[in-house]
Coordinates of C-alpha atoms and ligand atoms in Angstrom, one line a residue:
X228 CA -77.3 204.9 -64.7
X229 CA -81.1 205.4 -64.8
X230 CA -82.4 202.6 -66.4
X231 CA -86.2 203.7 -66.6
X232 CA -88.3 204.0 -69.2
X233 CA -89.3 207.7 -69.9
X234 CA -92.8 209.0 -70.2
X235 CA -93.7 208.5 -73.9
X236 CA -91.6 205.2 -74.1
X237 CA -94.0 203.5 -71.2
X238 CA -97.3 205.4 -72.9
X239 CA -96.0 204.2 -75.6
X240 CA -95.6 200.1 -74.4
X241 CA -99.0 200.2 -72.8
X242 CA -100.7 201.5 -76.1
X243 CA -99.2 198.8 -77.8
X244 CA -100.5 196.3 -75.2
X245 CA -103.8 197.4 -75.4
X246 CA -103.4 197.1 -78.7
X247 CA -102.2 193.4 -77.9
X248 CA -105.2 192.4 -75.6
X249 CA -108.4 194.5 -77.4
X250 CA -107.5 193.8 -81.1
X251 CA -105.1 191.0 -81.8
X252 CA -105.6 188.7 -78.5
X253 CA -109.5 188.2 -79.3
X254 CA -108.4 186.8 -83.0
X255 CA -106.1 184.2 -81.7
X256 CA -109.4 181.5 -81.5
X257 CA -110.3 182.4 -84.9
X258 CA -106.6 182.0 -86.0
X259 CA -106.2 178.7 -85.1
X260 CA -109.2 177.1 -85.7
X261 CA -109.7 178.4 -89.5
X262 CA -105.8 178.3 -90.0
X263 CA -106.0 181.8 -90.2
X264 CA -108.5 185.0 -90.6
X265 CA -111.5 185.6 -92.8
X266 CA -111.4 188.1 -95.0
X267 CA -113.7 190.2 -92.6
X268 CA -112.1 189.9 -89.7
X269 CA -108.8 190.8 -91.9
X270 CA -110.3 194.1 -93.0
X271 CA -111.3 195.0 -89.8
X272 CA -107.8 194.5 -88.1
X273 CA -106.4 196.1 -90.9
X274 CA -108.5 199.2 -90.3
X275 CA -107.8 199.0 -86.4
X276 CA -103.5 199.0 -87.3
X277 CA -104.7 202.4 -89.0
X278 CA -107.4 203.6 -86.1
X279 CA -104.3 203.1 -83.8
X280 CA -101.5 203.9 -86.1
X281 CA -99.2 201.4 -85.8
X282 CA -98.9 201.0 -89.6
X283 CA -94.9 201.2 -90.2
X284 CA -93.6 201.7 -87.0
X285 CA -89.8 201.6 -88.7
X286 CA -90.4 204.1 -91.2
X287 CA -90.0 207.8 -91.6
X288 CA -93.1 209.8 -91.6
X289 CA -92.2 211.5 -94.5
X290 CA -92.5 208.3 -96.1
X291 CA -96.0 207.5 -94.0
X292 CA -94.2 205.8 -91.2
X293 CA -94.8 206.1 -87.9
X294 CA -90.9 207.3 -87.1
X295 CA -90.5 205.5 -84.2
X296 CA -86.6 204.5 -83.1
X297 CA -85.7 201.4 -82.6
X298 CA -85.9 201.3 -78.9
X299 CA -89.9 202.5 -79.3
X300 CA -90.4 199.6 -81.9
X301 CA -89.1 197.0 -79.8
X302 CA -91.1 198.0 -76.8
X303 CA -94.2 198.1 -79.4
X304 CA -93.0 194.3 -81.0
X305 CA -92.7 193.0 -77.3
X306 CA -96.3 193.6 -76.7
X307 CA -97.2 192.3 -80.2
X308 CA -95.5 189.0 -79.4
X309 CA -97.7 188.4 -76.8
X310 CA -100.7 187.0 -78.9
X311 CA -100.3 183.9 -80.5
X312 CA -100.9 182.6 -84.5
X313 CA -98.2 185.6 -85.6
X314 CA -100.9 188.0 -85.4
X315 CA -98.1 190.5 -84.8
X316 CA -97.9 190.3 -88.5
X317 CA -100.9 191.8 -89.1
X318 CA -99.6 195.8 -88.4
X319 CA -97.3 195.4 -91.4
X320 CA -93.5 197.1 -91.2
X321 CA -92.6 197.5 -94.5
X322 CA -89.1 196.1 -95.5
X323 CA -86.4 198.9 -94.1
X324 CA -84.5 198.6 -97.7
X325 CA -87.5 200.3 -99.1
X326 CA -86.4 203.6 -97.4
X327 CA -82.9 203.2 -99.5
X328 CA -85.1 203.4 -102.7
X329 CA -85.3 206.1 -105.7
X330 CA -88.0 209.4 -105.0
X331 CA -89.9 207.3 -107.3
X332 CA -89.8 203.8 -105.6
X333 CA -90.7 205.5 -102.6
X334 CA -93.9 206.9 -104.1
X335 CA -94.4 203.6 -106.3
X336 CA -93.7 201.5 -103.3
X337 CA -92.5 202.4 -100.1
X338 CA -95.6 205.4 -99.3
X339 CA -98.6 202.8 -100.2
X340 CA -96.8 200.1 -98.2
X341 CA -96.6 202.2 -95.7
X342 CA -100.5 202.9 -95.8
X343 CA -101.3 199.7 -96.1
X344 CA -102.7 200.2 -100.2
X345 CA -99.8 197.5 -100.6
X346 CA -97.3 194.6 -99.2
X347 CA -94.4 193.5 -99.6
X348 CA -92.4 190.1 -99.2
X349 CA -88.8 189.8 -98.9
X350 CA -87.9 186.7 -101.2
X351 CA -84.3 185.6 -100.6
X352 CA -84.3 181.8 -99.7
X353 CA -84.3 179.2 -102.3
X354 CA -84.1 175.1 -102.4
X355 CA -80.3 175.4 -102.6
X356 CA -79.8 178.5 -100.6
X357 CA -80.7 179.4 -97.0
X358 CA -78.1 180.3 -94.6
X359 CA -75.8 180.8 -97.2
X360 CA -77.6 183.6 -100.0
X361 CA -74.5 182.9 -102.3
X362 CA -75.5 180.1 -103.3
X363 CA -78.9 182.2 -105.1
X364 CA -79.2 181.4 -108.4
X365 CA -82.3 183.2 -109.2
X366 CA -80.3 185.5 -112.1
X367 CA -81.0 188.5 -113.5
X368 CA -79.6 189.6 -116.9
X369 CA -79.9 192.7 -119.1
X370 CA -81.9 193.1 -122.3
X371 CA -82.0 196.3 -124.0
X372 CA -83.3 198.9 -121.4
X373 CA -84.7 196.1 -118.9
X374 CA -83.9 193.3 -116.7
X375 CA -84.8 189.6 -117.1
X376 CA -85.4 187.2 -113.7
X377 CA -85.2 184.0 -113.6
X378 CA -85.1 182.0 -110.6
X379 CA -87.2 180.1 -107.5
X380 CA -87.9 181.5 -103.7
X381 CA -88.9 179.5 -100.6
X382 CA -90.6 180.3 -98.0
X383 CA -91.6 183.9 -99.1
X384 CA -93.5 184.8 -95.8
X385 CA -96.7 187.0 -96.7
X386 CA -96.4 186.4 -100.2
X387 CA -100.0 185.2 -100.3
X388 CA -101.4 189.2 -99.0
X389 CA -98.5 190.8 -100.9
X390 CA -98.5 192.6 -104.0
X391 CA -94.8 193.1 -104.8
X392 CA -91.5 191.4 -104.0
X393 CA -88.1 192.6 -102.7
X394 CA -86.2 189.8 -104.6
X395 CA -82.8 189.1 -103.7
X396 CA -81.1 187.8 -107.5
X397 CA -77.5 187.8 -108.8
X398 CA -76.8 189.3 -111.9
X399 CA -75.7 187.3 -115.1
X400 CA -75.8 184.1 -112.2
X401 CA -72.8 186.2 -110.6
X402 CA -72.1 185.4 -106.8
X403 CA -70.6 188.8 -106.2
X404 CA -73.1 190.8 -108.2
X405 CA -75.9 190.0 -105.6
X406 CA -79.0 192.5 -106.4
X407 CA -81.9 193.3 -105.2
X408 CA -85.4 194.2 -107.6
X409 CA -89.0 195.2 -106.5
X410 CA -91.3 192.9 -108.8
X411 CA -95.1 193.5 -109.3
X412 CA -96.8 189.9 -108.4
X413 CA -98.8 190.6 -111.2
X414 CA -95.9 190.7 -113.8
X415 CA -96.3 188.3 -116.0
X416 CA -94.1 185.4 -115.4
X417 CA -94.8 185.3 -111.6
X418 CA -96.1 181.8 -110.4
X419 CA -96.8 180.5 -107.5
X420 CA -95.3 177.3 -107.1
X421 CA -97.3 175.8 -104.2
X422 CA -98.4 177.1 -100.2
X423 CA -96.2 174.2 -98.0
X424 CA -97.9 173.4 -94.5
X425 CA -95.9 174.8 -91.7
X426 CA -95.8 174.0 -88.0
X427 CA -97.4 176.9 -86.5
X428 CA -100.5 178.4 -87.2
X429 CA -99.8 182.0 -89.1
X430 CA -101.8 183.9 -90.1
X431 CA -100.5 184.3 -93.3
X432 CA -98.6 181.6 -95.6
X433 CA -94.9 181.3 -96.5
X434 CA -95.3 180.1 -100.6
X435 CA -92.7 179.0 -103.0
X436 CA -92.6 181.5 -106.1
X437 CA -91.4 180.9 -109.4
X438 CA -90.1 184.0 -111.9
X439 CA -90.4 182.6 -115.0
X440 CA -88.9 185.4 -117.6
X441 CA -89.9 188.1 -115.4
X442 CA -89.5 191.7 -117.3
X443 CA -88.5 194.4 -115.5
X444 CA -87.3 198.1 -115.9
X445 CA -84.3 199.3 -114.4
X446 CA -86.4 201.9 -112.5
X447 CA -87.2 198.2 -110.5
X448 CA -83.3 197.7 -109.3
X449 CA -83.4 198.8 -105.8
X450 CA -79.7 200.0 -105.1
X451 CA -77.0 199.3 -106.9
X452 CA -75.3 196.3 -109.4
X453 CA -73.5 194.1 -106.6
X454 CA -75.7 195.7 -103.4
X455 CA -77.8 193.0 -103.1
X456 CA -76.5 192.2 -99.3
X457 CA -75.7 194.9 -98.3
X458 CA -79.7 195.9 -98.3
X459 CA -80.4 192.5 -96.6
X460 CA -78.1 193.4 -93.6
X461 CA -80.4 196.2 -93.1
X462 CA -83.3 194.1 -93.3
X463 CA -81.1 191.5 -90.8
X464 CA -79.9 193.7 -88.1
X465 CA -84.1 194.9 -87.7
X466 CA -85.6 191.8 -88.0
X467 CA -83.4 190.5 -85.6
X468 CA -83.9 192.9 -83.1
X469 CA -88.0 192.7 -83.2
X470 CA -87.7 188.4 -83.1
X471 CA -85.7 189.4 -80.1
X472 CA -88.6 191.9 -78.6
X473 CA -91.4 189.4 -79.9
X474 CA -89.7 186.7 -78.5
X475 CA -89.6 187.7 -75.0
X476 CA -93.1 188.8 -75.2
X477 CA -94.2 184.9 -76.3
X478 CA -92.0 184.2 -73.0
X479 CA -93.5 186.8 -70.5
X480 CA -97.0 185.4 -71.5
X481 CA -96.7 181.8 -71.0
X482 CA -94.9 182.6 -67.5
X483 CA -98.1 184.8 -66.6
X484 CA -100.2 182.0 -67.7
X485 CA -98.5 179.8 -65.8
X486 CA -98.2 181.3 -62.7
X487 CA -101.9 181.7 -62.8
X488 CA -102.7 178.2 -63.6
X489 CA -100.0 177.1 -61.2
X490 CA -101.9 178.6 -58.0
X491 CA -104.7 177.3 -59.5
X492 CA -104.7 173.5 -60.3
X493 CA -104.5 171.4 -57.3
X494 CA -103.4 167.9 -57.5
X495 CA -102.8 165.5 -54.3
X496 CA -104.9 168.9 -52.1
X497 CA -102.3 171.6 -52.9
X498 CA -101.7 174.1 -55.6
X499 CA -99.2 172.7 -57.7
X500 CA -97.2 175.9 -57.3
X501 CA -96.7 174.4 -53.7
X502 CA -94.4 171.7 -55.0
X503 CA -91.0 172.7 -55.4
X504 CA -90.5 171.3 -59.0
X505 CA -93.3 173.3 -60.4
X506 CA -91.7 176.3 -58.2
X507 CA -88.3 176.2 -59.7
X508 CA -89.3 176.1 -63.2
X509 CA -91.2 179.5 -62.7
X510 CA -88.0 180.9 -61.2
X511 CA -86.0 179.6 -63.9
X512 CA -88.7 181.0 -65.9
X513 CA -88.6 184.5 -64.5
X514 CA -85.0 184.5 -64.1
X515 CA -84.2 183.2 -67.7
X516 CA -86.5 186.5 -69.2
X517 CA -85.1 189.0 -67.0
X518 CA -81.7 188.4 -68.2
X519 CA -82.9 188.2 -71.6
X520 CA -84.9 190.8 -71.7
X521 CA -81.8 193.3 -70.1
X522 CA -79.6 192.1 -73.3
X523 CA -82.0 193.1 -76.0
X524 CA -83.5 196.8 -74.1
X525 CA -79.8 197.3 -73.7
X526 CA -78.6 196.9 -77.5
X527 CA -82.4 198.8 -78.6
X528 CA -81.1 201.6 -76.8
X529 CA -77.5 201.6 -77.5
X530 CA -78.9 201.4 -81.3
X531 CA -81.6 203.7 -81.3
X532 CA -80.1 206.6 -79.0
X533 CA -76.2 205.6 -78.0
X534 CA -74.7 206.0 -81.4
X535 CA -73.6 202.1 -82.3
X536 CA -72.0 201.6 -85.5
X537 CA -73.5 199.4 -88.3
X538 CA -70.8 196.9 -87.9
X539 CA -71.5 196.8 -83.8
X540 CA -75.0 196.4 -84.1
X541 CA -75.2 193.8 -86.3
X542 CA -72.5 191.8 -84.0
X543 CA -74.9 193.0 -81.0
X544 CA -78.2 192.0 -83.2
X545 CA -76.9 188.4 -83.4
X546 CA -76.5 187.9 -79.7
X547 CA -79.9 189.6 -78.9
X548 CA -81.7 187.2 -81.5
X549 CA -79.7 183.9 -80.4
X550 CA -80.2 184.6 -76.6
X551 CA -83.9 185.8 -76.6
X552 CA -85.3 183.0 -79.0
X553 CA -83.1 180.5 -77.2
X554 CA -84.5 181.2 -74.3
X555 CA -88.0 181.5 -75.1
X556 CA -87.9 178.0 -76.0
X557 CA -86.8 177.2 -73.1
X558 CA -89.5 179.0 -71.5
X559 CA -92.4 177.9 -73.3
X560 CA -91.3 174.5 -72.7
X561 CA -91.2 174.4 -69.3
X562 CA -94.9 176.1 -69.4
X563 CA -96.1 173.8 -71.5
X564 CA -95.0 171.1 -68.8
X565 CA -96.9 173.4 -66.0
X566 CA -99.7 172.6 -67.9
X567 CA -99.5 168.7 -68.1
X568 CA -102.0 167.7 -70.6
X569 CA -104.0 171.0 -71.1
X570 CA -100.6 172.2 -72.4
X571 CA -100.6 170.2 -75.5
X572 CA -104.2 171.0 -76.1
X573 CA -104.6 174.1 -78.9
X574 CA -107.3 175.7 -77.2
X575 CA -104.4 176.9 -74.5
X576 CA -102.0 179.4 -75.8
X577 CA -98.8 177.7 -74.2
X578 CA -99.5 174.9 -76.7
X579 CA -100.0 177.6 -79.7
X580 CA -96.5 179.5 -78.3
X581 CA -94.5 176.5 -78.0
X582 CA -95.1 175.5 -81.8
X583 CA -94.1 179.1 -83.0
X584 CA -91.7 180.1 -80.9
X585 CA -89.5 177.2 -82.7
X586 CA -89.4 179.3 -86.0
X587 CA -87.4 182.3 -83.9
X588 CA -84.5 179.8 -84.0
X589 CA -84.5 179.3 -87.4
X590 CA -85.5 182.1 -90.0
X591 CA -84.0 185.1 -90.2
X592 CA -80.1 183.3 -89.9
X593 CA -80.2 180.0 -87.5
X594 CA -79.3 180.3 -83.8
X595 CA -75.8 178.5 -86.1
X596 CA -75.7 181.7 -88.4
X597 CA -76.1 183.8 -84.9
X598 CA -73.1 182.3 -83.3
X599 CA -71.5 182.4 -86.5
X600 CA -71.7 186.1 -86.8
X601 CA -70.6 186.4 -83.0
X602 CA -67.4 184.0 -84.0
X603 CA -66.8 186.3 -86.7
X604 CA -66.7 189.3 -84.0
X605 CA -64.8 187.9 -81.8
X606 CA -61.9 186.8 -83.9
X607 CA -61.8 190.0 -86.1
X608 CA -61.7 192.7 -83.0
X609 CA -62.1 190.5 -79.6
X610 CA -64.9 190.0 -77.0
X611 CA -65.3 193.7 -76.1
X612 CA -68.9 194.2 -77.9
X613 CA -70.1 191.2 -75.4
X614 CA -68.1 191.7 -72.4
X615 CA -67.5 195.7 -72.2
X616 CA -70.4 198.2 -71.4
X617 CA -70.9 201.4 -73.1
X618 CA -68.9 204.2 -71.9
X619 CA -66.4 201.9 -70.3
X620 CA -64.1 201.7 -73.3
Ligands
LIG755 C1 -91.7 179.8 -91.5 C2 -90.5 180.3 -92.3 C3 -90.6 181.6 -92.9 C4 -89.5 182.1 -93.6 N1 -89.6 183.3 -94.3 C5 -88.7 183.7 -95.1 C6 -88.9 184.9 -95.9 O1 -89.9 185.6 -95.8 N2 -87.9 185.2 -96.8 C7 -86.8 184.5 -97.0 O2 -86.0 184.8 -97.8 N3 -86.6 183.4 -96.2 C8 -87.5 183.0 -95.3 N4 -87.3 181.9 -94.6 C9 -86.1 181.1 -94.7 C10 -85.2 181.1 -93.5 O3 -84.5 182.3 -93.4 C11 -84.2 179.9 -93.8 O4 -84.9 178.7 -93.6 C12 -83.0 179.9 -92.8 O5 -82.1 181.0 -93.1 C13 -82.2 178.6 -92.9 O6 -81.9 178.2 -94.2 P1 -82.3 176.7 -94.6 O7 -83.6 176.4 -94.2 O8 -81.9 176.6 -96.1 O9 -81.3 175.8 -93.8 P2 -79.8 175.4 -94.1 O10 -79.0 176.7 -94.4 O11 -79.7 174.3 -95.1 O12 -79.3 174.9 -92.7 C14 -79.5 173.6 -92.3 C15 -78.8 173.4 -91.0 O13 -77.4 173.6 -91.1 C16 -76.9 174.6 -90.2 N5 -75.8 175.4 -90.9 C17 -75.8 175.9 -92.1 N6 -74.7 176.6 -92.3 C18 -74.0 176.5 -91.2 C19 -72.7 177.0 -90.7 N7 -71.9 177.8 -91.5 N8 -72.2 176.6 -89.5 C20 -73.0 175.9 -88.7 N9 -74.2 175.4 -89.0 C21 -74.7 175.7 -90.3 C22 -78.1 175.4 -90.0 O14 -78.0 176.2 -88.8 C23 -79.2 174.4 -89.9 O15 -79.2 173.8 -88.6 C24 -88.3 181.4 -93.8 C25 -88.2 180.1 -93.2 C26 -89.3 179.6 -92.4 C27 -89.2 178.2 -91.8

């Protein structure tokens, strides 16, 4: 088994963590203090994402993408998840349902999304539904030639910078018609409800949405009557994957800064790495990521260049996300206790990481959801996805 990266996967990782350290690293201060970026400094990251091309990593280039695989964009995301206040949000991936769209919804959508002319937000939550999206209600019905939405979405992450939805509805208030419709923000009928506080810093906000009567054509259904899940498996399985990558990036940093700070700060005349406490949380540390990490390079590859079926990956996706995230936490926690007091100070990243790191166990399906998915594997055809190895069976 050679397990090593080849020569434009590591080019490609140290690009990206350049990118990490010269561009999104010296924006973290800024971040935090101003609870987010001016609109200067936002133009000029925004033109650096293009300078360096790593606007829409997951997409084809024939749709303006960057066409990397999803072993490349993990290795990318890692890096990314280094820097703290989510500025890993700032090279935007447009939605991978996008690329399932009409000639024309690629050309009306997905193309200037992918340049960065326009963003989108993924709006499936509401007050009543989370982990389980049957319970939408936002409804769609037909009228005539076009579609009318009504309904209410939570925590619609970058709705405040983006200029279109992908919004997850059911039609006629059907469970089993779940579908999915790109909406203009500027439709009339579109309100924002309110922009809730969260606890991290991020650099963009999560608002509530109402669609009041929204009018749509049917050139706006993306996919078909009833698809509506189906596209947000898509949009599961990558997420996943990339919370996994960014995830163990968040880790890999705090354990370098506290290493450093560790041989550093002396209390009662020694480095504090000297006392065997401190000693064993860094080994639990750098044991903890290297078993992580192995999980989710494993499944990127196995998806991007072993041939894994839909159905495997997104059994596989679920354990990447539940054991990287998990373990993050873990991580940053004991780094923040390295720290002592200058831990819980905002002005050190490990106190900036261990507040966002906490969302990786919640969006995107719970570290619940995650095990519920595994659960489901197990029963339905056995433990061989998580206790085989490729090319064993
Ligand atoms: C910062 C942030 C950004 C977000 N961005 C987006 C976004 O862009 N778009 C979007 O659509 N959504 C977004 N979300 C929503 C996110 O995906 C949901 O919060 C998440 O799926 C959980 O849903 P919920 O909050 O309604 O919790 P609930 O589903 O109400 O869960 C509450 C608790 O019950 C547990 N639980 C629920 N069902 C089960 C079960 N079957 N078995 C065991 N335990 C269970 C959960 O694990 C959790 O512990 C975002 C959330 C946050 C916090």
């Amino acid at each position: 088994m050679d397990m090593r990266l080849t020569g434009p996967d590591r080019d490609l990782a140290t690009k990206a963590r350049e990118f990490t350290e010269q561009i999104l690293i010296p924006l973290e201060d800024e971040c935090e203090t101003n609870d987010g970026l001016t609109p200067e400094s936002h133009a000029t990251a925004k033109q650096a994402v293009l300078n360096w091309e790593f606007n829409a990593i997951n997409h084809a280039q024939g749709n303006g993408g960057q066409g990397l695989d999803l072993f490349q964009q993990m290795l990318v995301e890692e890096q990314w998840g280094h820097a703290t206040g989510a500025l890993w949000d700032i090279p935007w991936r447009p939605s991978i349902p996008l690329a399932r769209g009409t000639e024309e919804q690629k050309e009306r959508f997905l193309r200037p999304a992918a340049s960065g002319e326009r963003r989108d937000a993924y709006a499936i939550t509401e007050e009543g539904a989370g982990s389980d999206p049957r319970m939408v209600r936002t409804s769609a019905r037909r009228d005539g030639q076009d579609w009318v939405i009504d309904g209410e979405k939570w925590h619609v992450t970058s709705g405040d910078v983006a200029d279109f939805f992908i919004l997850h509805t059911v039609v006629d208030g059907d469970p089993s018609k779940p579908t999915t419709f790109l909406v203009d923000k500027d439709t009339p009928g579109v309100r924002l409800v309110r922009t809730p506080k969260y606890m991290h810093t991020f650099v963009f906000e999560h608002p509530i949405y109402a669609f009041e009567s929204v009018r749509v054509g049917d050139d706006c259904r993306l996919g078909e009557v009833g698809e509506g899940y189906e596209l947000t498996k898509d949009w599961f399985v990558e997420e996943r994957l990339m919370i996994g990558a960014r995830t163990m990036g968040a880790a890999a940093r705090a354990l370098d800064l506290s290493l450093v700070f560790a041989k550093e700060r002396e209390q009662f005349g020694a480095a504090i790495v000297t006392f065997q406490s401190i000693e064993f949380m860094l080994a639990d540390m750098a044991a903890e990521i290297m078993a992580a990490k192995s999980l989710l390079y494993r499944v990127c590859w196995e998806a991007a260049r072993g041939g894994l079926d839909r159905k495997r990956l997104h059994a596989e996706a679920s354990a990447v996300k539940l054991v990287c995230s998990e373990t993050a936490g873990r991580v940053i926690d004991k780094a923040v206790q390295i720290f002592g007091g200058r831990g819980y100070m905002r002005e050190f990243p490990v106190e900036r990481l261990y507040r966002e790191i906490r969302v990786d166990r919640i969006w995107e399906g719970t570290s619940e959801i995650q095990r519920v998915v595994i659960g489901n594997e197990l029963r339905k055809r056995g433990p061989g996805v998580y206790t085989g190895w490729p090319g064993a069976e």
